Amino acid sequence: MPIDRRPLREQIREELLSRLDRGEFAAGTDINEVALAAELGVSRTPLREALITLAGEGVLQSNQGRGFRFAPVSRKEFRELCEIVAGLESLALGCSDPDYLREIAPELLRLARDFPDRIAEQEVIERHDDEWHDLLLSGCRNERLLDLITSVKAGLRRYAHLLAGDETPLEREAAEHCRVAELLMSGDLAGAGQALHDNWVNGMERLMSRIPQS
Amino acid sequence: MPIDRRPLREQIREELLSRLDRGEFAAGTDINEVALAAELGVSRTPLREALITLAGEGVLQSNQGRGFRFAPVSRKEFRELCEIVAGLESLALGCSDPDYLREIAPELLRLARDFPDRIAEQEVIERHDDEWHDLLLSGCRNERLLDLITSVKAGLRRYAHLLAGDETPLEREAAEHCRVAELLMSGDLAGAGQALHDNWVNGMERLMSRIPQS
DNA sequence: ACTATGAATTCTGAATACAAAACACAGCGA
DNA sequence: TCGCTGTGTTTTGTATTCAGAATTCATAGT
């Protein structure tokens, strides 16, 4: 295997996002740069570079002289992010090759039907969901748009651990994914885009109550 | 006047973007950090922080061991960026308060009619256009979306100086703005969003030929 | 003449050092 | 008791230094 030749700041960014998924950082708390750098075993310089990147993605906030903090979560922001991703993903669907979409539709349908049950651990469910969306967007020819979606979704990661729990109506999620796949199979791209948008908005509504009032 | 208390990296970022608007940086050229830092009168640290921010916005590219370079321009990327902004701005319109939009519609119409003529210098035209779009989006309640639009538009700044010239059909631009304003005045929000989208796509098509073939 | 190799140079990536701002807290005075 | 002020500490923001990668250029070999 080729050794990792990416800049440290990127590895640090991913490590921080991965810890965020695991809920290791409480929202709203400030970051102590020296402590975190020591914990990660790197110097402050690449750490700060990673923090600046994350701030650009909205994961962190920065205040002059006061350093970085994890941006507080709020229902308002969660709604805003979901609306944005909903818009961007359906936009991406519109930028995709219809033939390719019809080609992958059966696989999308299969993945949607194989949705893990409520017993599965949260991480498995999330991975499966991400996989489905990644495959769905894999035909998008607008590369900048794909990058943008990835970046905006990073902001949603702060909400991931809040959403863990067995009450999530996975059947609804799976059914909506099936519907998107079926519409794609029938060639109704506009309808699929709308269904995808609705999937995001519905999911947001369902999860909204799990987010603490700002 | 209150003195500027923002971090250096932000001031540097804006200075670089402003120079980009003036066409002082050729696309595709790499950046010499020590030279640029000396020219700006700052050290490499905040300069690199600004460069990393700009790379996150797609203005720059970074390659391991090779530093930063201004991302090359291409018709493909220009189209991609315009498609994204078109989608985001019409999305933002949908997140706006319809009453507020109807309220500002007359001002939007006035601004559109006052569009500077072809004699005006490019900078004046651009500022006027930005002002119009800013006012249009000022009613958007999705703050994250507004930030995102600003960020994506930064990527478009690399194209600004390429688009300078007296051949630009300003009448078309002004007419399309008028149409958006009129639809807003009549309360047709969906129609206005569509017209705004078309405005971006049409503008893109018109300007596409001015961008050198990749 | 052309390619390949290797040393010298240049530049980036990362670590460290320094300066200044924010914070905490004790002492003082109204 | 409350608030202000000044000092000491902590932490960030910026500068500088160091190490290593990439590039350049000269030279040797085919």
XYZ file of C-alpha atoms (C1' of nucleotides) in Angstrom:
488
model
C 0.000 0.000 0.000
C 1.245 3.458 -0.882
C 2.166 5.471 2.163
C 0.115 8.509 3.072
C 1.636 11.526 1.396
C -1.102 13.995 2.108
C -0.371 17.116 4.130
C -0.790 16.760 7.863
C -3.589 19.324 7.936
C -5.816 17.026 5.907
C -5.146 14.018 8.078
C -5.841 16.129 11.144
C -9.055 17.429 9.638
C -10.287 13.903 9.025
C -9.300 12.764 12.467
C -11.224 15.646 14.005
C -14.291 14.945 11.869
C -14.123 11.291 12.777
C -13.976 12.164 16.465
C -16.888 14.488 15.910
C -18.896 11.573 14.521
C -18.132 9.644 17.651
C -19.442 12.526 19.717
C -16.124 13.181 21.402
C -16.489 16.924 21.170
C -19.299 18.768 22.841
C -20.802 21.476 20.682
C -20.069 24.981 21.798
C -16.852 24.187 23.644
C -13.641 26.017 22.833
C -10.568 24.270 21.601
C -7.286 24.482 23.419
C -4.753 24.372 20.647
C -1.722 23.276 22.622
C -3.645 20.550 24.410
C -5.227 19.216 21.238
C -1.965 19.403 19.319
C -0.233 17.439 22.066
C -3.004 14.876 22.095
C -2.747 14.410 18.337
C 1.018 14.371 18.449
C 1.481 17.243 16.024
C 2.503 20.851 16.334
C 0.122 23.762 16.461
C 0.851 24.858 12.897
C -0.817 22.036 10.920
C -3.495 21.778 13.591
C -4.421 25.427 13.131
C -4.471 24.888 9.378
C -6.976 22.086 9.854
C -9.024 24.230 12.220
C -9.141 27.036 9.682
C -10.346 24.629 7.019
C -13.067 23.341 9.331
C -14.058 26.894 10.185
C -14.468 27.551 6.472
C -16.829 24.598 6.310
C -18.856 25.899 9.224
C -17.860 23.126 11.608
C -15.972 25.584 13.802
C -16.312 29.236 14.616
C -13.388 31.540 15.176
C -13.256 34.749 17.158
C -10.383 37.151 17.160
C -8.138 36.513 20.117
C -10.411 33.800 21.389
C -9.447 30.947 19.097
C -11.710 28.270 17.734
C -14.783 26.601 19.127
C -17.112 23.948 17.871
C -20.070 25.790 16.462
C -23.101 25.298 18.682
C -25.857 23.125 17.288
C -29.337 24.472 16.793
C -32.523 23.403 15.130
C -32.307 26.475 12.935
C -28.878 25.560 11.608
C -29.818 21.911 11.191
C -32.795 22.929 9.120
C -30.651 25.314 7.083
C -28.029 22.676 6.361
C -30.607 20.081 5.387
C -32.327 22.528 3.075
C -29.006 23.278 1.429
C -28.025 19.643 0.990
C -31.495 18.825 -0.289
C -31.156 21.555 -2.892
C -27.625 20.614 -3.829
C -28.249 16.893 -4.152
C -31.276 17.319 -6.348
C -29.297 19.838 -8.355
C -26.573 17.231 -8.707
C -29.104 14.702 -9.899
C -30.080 17.159 -12.606
C -26.439 17.390 -13.690
C -26.158 13.637 -14.057
C -26.273 11.492 -17.121
C -29.816 10.046 -17.271
C -28.624 6.872 -18.933
C -26.062 6.245 -16.250
C -28.697 6.843 -13.584
C -31.009 4.321 -15.107
C -28.094 1.928 -15.204
C -27.337 2.190 -11.489
C -30.966 2.382 -10.429
C -31.266 -1.376 -9.761
C -28.219 -1.282 -7.518
C -29.690 1.717 -5.690
C -32.908 -0.181 -5.218
C -31.053 -3.199 -3.901
C -29.091 -1.067 -1.440
C -32.272 0.637 -0.278
C -33.953 -2.714 0.355
C -30.915 -4.025 2.193
C -31.186 -1.169 4.639
C -29.831 -2.301 8.010
C -32.495 -2.908 10.605
C -32.997 -0.957 13.775
C -30.806 -3.339 15.727
C -27.693 -2.390 13.799
C -25.335 0.050 15.364
C -25.542 3.672 14.377
C -22.225 3.682 12.573
C -23.295 0.880 10.235
C -26.526 2.654 9.418
C -24.763 5.906 8.665
C -22.175 4.226 6.490
C -24.895 2.507 4.526
C -26.810 5.730 4.051
C -23.688 7.564 2.899
C -22.900 4.764 0.478
C -26.329 5.037 -1.073
C -26.086 8.804 -1.532
C -22.547 8.547 -2.889
C -23.626 6.039 -5.498
C -26.621 8.174 -6.392
C -24.414 11.198 -7.041
C -21.609 9.283 -8.723
C -23.003 10.200 -12.112
C -22.919 13.935 -11.509
C -20.691 15.617 -14.042
C -20.365 18.817 -12.037
C -17.250 18.100 -10.025
C -17.296 21.380 -8.142
C -20.812 20.600 -7.041
C -19.753 17.244 -5.655
C -16.937 18.868 -3.693
C -19.360 21.439 -2.373
C -21.798 18.781 -1.231
C -19.038 16.948 0.615
C -18.033 20.170 2.288
C -21.537 21.096 3.392
C -22.136 17.599 4.665
C -19.099 18.001 6.911
C -21.119 20.628 8.749
C -23.862 18.075 9.310
C -21.443 15.739 11.014
C -21.790 17.761 14.193
C -25.335 16.437 14.379
C -24.498 12.801 13.723
C -24.114 11.613 17.302
C -27.178 13.535 18.401
C -29.209 11.532 15.948
C -28.114 8.138 17.203
C -30.863 5.997 18.697
C -33.225 3.182 17.934
C -36.282 5.338 17.456
C -35.255 6.487 14.017
C -37.864 5.368 11.514
C -35.531 3.532 9.222
C -38.382 2.029 7.264
C -39.410 5.473 6.103
C -35.876 6.294 5.055
C -35.547 3.015 3.160
C -38.927 3.434 1.522
C -38.021 6.914 0.325
C -34.769 5.651 -1.119
C -36.669 2.927 -2.923
C -39.003 5.504 -4.359
C -36.092 7.558 -5.716
C -34.579 4.453 -7.265
C -37.862 3.449 -8.854
C -38.396 6.879 -10.330
C -34.899 6.776 -11.782
C -35.572 3.366 -13.224
C -38.618 4.735 -14.999
C -36.541 7.626 -16.311
C -38.371 10.329 -14.377
C -35.392 12.430 -13.442
C -37.353 15.454 -12.275
C -39.547 13.294 -10.081
C -36.507 11.579 -8.604
C -34.954 14.941 -7.808
C -38.116 16.005 -6.075
C -38.313 12.733 -4.143
C -34.683 13.092 -3.105
C -35.364 16.617 -1.911
C -38.365 15.411 0.038
C -36.285 12.622 1.531
C -33.922 15.172 3.034
C -36.673 17.462 4.236
C -38.694 14.606 5.704
C -35.647 13.187 7.420
C -34.936 16.596 8.852
C -38.453 16.941 10.228
C -38.268 13.506 11.764
C -34.992 14.205 13.499
C -35.615 17.788 14.464
C -36.995 16.948 17.876
C -33.789 15.136 18.824
C -31.806 18.338 18.635
C -31.720 20.389 21.807
C -33.484 23.698 21.646
C -30.928 26.396 20.986
C -13.357 54.846 12.580
C -12.783 51.657 14.521
C -9.488 50.048 13.738
C -9.423 46.721 11.976
C -9.383 43.972 14.579
C -9.885 41.026 12.280
C -7.219 38.353 12.012
C -4.553 38.995 9.441
C -5.530 35.932 7.429
C -8.882 37.483 6.596
C -7.396 40.773 5.544
C -4.890 38.920 3.409
C -7.639 36.822 1.852
C -9.555 39.927 0.861
C -6.482 41.625 -0.504
C -5.728 38.589 -2.646
C -9.299 38.407 -3.925
C -9.236 42.095 -4.697
C -6.022 41.684 -6.653
C -7.622 38.756 -8.435
C -10.476 41.024 -9.525
C -7.925 43.410 -10.961
C -6.416 40.559 -12.927
C -3.072 40.798 -11.176
C -2.680 37.056 -10.943
C -2.542 34.878 -14.004
C -4.566 31.693 -13.657
C -2.540 28.548 -13.384
C 0.563 30.196 -11.949
C 1.985 28.989 -8.695
C 2.490 31.165 -5.685
C 5.842 31.838 -4.119
C 5.020 32.148 -0.470
C 8.092 34.054 0.676
C 7.873 36.522 -2.180
C 4.161 37.135 -1.712
C 4.506 37.413 2.053
C 7.259 39.980 1.631
C 5.187 41.929 -0.879
C 2.234 42.013 1.488
C 4.433 42.832 4.451
C 3.348 39.858 6.542
C 4.914 36.599 7.528
C 4.291 33.301 5.857
C 2.087 31.964 8.637
C -1.024 34.153 8.191
C -0.438 34.172 4.452
C -0.571 30.379 4.348
C -3.700 30.478 6.462
C -5.325 32.738 3.895
C -4.128 30.502 1.069
C -5.643 27.479 2.759
C -8.955 29.284 3.104
C -8.896 30.221 -0.560
C -8.045 26.654 -1.486
C -11.103 25.530 0.429
C -13.179 27.898 -1.664
C -11.716 26.531 -4.867
C -9.829 29.688 -5.761
C -6.510 27.951 -5.295
C -5.292 24.414 -5.673
C -2.703 22.838 -3.444
C -0.392 19.967 -4.219
C 1.710 18.182 -1.676
C 5.212 19.579 -1.665
C 4.374 21.933 -4.485
C 2.499 24.621 -2.638
C -0.424 26.629 -3.921
C -1.364 27.778 -7.369
C -4.224 29.745 -8.775
C -6.626 27.190 -10.116
C -6.634 27.275 -13.914
C -9.748 28.649 -15.541
C -11.803 26.547 -17.879
C -15.157 26.718 -19.569
C -16.139 23.538 -17.784
C -15.473 24.998 -14.345
C -17.098 28.310 -15.246
C -20.207 26.463 -16.303
C -20.136 24.388 -13.147
C -19.797 27.407 -10.896
C -22.574 29.287 -12.681
C -24.870 26.283 -12.424
C -24.179 26.076 -8.724
C -24.740 29.768 -8.063
C -27.880 29.691 -10.174
C -29.202 26.831 -8.082
C -28.169 28.391 -4.795
C -29.571 31.833 -5.524
C -32.926 30.542 -6.601
C -32.903 28.289 -3.566
C -32.200 31.364 -1.456
C -35.110 33.143 -3.042
C -37.308 30.273 -1.980
C -36.095 30.690 1.603
C -37.030 34.364 1.633
C -40.013 36.065 3.133
C -42.403 36.710 0.225
C -43.761 39.868 1.819
C -40.295 41.295 2.216
C -39.503 40.437 -1.391
C -42.581 42.256 -2.613
C -41.513 45.175 -0.489
C -38.057 45.494 -2.042
C -39.207 44.644 -5.562
C -39.644 48.305 -6.586
C -36.120 49.099 -5.470
C -34.841 46.091 -7.394
C -36.678 47.313 -10.456
C -35.230 50.776 -10.072
C -31.708 49.402 -9.726
C -32.186 47.199 -12.768
C -33.334 50.158 -14.848
C -30.457 52.284 -13.643
C -28.014 49.742 -14.972
C -24.815 51.498 -15.993
C -24.350 51.814 -19.735
C -21.680 50.158 -21.773
C -19.410 53.155 -21.415
C -19.009 52.669 -17.691
C -15.903 50.981 -16.471
C -16.047 47.311 -15.660
C -15.624 47.806 -11.936
C -18.693 50.044 -11.731
C -20.776 47.550 -13.655
C -19.701 44.672 -11.454
C -20.356 46.587 -8.273
C -23.817 47.493 -9.495
C -24.579 43.897 -10.394
C -23.372 42.647 -7.030
C -25.461 45.259 -5.259
C -28.554 44.080 -7.069
C -27.992 40.439 -6.200
C -27.156 41.294 -2.597
C -30.385 43.216 -2.195
C -32.312 40.409 -3.834
C -30.948 37.877 -1.362
C -31.148 40.151 1.664
C -34.442 38.584 2.641
C -33.105 35.038 2.770
C -33.541 33.601 6.222
C -31.074 30.781 5.644
C -27.853 32.357 6.876
C -25.681 29.366 6.097
C -26.933 29.491 2.543
C -25.942 33.136 2.210
C -22.452 32.367 3.486
C -22.201 29.499 1.054
C -23.217 31.697 -1.862
C -20.584 34.257 -0.932
C -17.996 31.521 -0.763
C -18.881 30.002 -4.116
C -18.929 33.415 -5.726
C -15.352 33.909 -4.565
C -14.462 31.131 -6.974
C -16.085 33.084 -9.780
C -13.858 36.063 -9.090
C -11.085 34.374 -11.019
C -13.194 34.934 -14.098
C -14.021 38.574 -13.436
C -11.192 40.183 -15.351
C -11.628 37.796 -18.262
C -15.144 39.034 -18.660
C -14.260 42.703 -18.883
C -15.039 44.379 -22.177
C -17.550 46.511 -23.960
C -19.250 43.767 -25.883
C -21.172 42.482 -22.917
C -24.872 42.728 -23.674
C -25.796 44.740 -20.636
C -29.281 45.373 -21.944
C -30.058 41.675 -21.712
C -28.729 41.531 -18.181
C -30.761 44.576 -17.148
C -33.881 43.261 -18.849
C -33.593 39.942 -17.049
C -33.197 41.700 -13.738
C -36.283 43.749 -14.488
C -38.187 40.597 -15.217
C -37.206 39.061 -11.878
C -38.264 42.229 -10.083
C -41.593 42.329 -11.887
C -42.353 38.705 -11.068
C -41.557 39.408 -7.442
C -43.819 42.410 -7.490
C -46.658 40.237 -8.729
C -45.917 37.724 -5.982
C -44.831 34.933 -8.308
C -41.961 33.613 -6.248
C -41.483 30.395 -8.179
C -41.413 32.275 -11.453
C -38.901 34.752 -10.081
C -36.668 31.906 -8.926
C -36.820 30.378 -12.393
C -36.080 33.741 -14.019
C -33.140 34.265 -11.693
C -31.817 30.847 -12.568
C -32.201 31.590 -16.245
C -30.434 34.901 -15.752
C -27.348 33.096 -14.475
C -27.436 30.420 -17.145
C -28.001 32.924 -19.922
C -25.220 35.134 -18.624
C -22.963 32.135 -18.554
C -23.756 31.212 -22.134
C -23.150 34.764 -23.267
C -19.775 34.964 -21.592
C -18.588 31.455 -22.265
C -16.807 32.368 -25.470
C -14.643 34.907 -23.656
C -13.006 32.195 -21.622
C -9.981 30.572 -23.195
C -10.401 26.965 -24.155
C -8.999 24.791 -21.422
C 23.500 14.362 -29.000
C 20.770 12.519 -25.623
C 19.675 10.438 -21.344
C 20.583 9.452 -16.662
C 22.573 10.502 -12.303
C 23.668 13.331 -8.501
C 24.791 17.533 -6.107
C 23.293 22.299 -5.226
C 19.543 25.239 -4.729
C 14.886 26.673 -3.862
C 10.781 26.203 -1.784
C 7.288 24.123 1.000
C 5.694 21.742 5.321
C 6.153 21.533 10.068
C 8.055 22.911 14.543
C 9.452 26.248 17.585
C 9.849 30.928 19.497
C 8.096 35.308 20.450
C 4.528 39.090 21.127
C 0.243 40.513 22.339
C -4.383 39.869 23.568
C -7.684 37.782 26.732
C -8.546 35.916 31.194
C -8.304 35.289 36.320
C -7.775 37.035 40.522
C -6.232 39.728 44.325
C -6.083 44.277 46.349
C -8.008 48.694 46.837
C -11.525 52.169 47.335
C -16.211 54.024 47.186
C -20.687 44.718 49.178
C -19.777 45.961 44.798
C -16.941 47.555 41.280
C -12.567 49.065 39.546
C -7.704 48.480 38.628
C -3.499 46.405 38.133
C -0.655 42.283 37.965
C 0.307 37.576 36.721
C -1.021 33.689 33.922
C -2.850 31.423 30.025
C -3.784 31.181 25.247
C -3.941 32.867 20.848
C -1.800 35.271 16.682
C 2.284 35.996 14.219
C 7.186 35.503 13.180
C 11.094 32.767 12.645
C 13.673 28.554 12.261
C 14.479 23.928 10.811
C 13.945 19.709 7.993
C 12.848 17.620 3.982
C 10.825 17.447 -0.665
C 10.965 19.195 -5.423
C 13.404 21.431 -8.957
C 17.434 22.813 -11.493
C 21.612 22.336 -13.428
C 25.878 20.322 -14.423
C 28.277 16.250 -15.601
C 29.244 11.570 -16.875
C 28.106 7.757 -19.603
C 26.063 5.607 -23.682
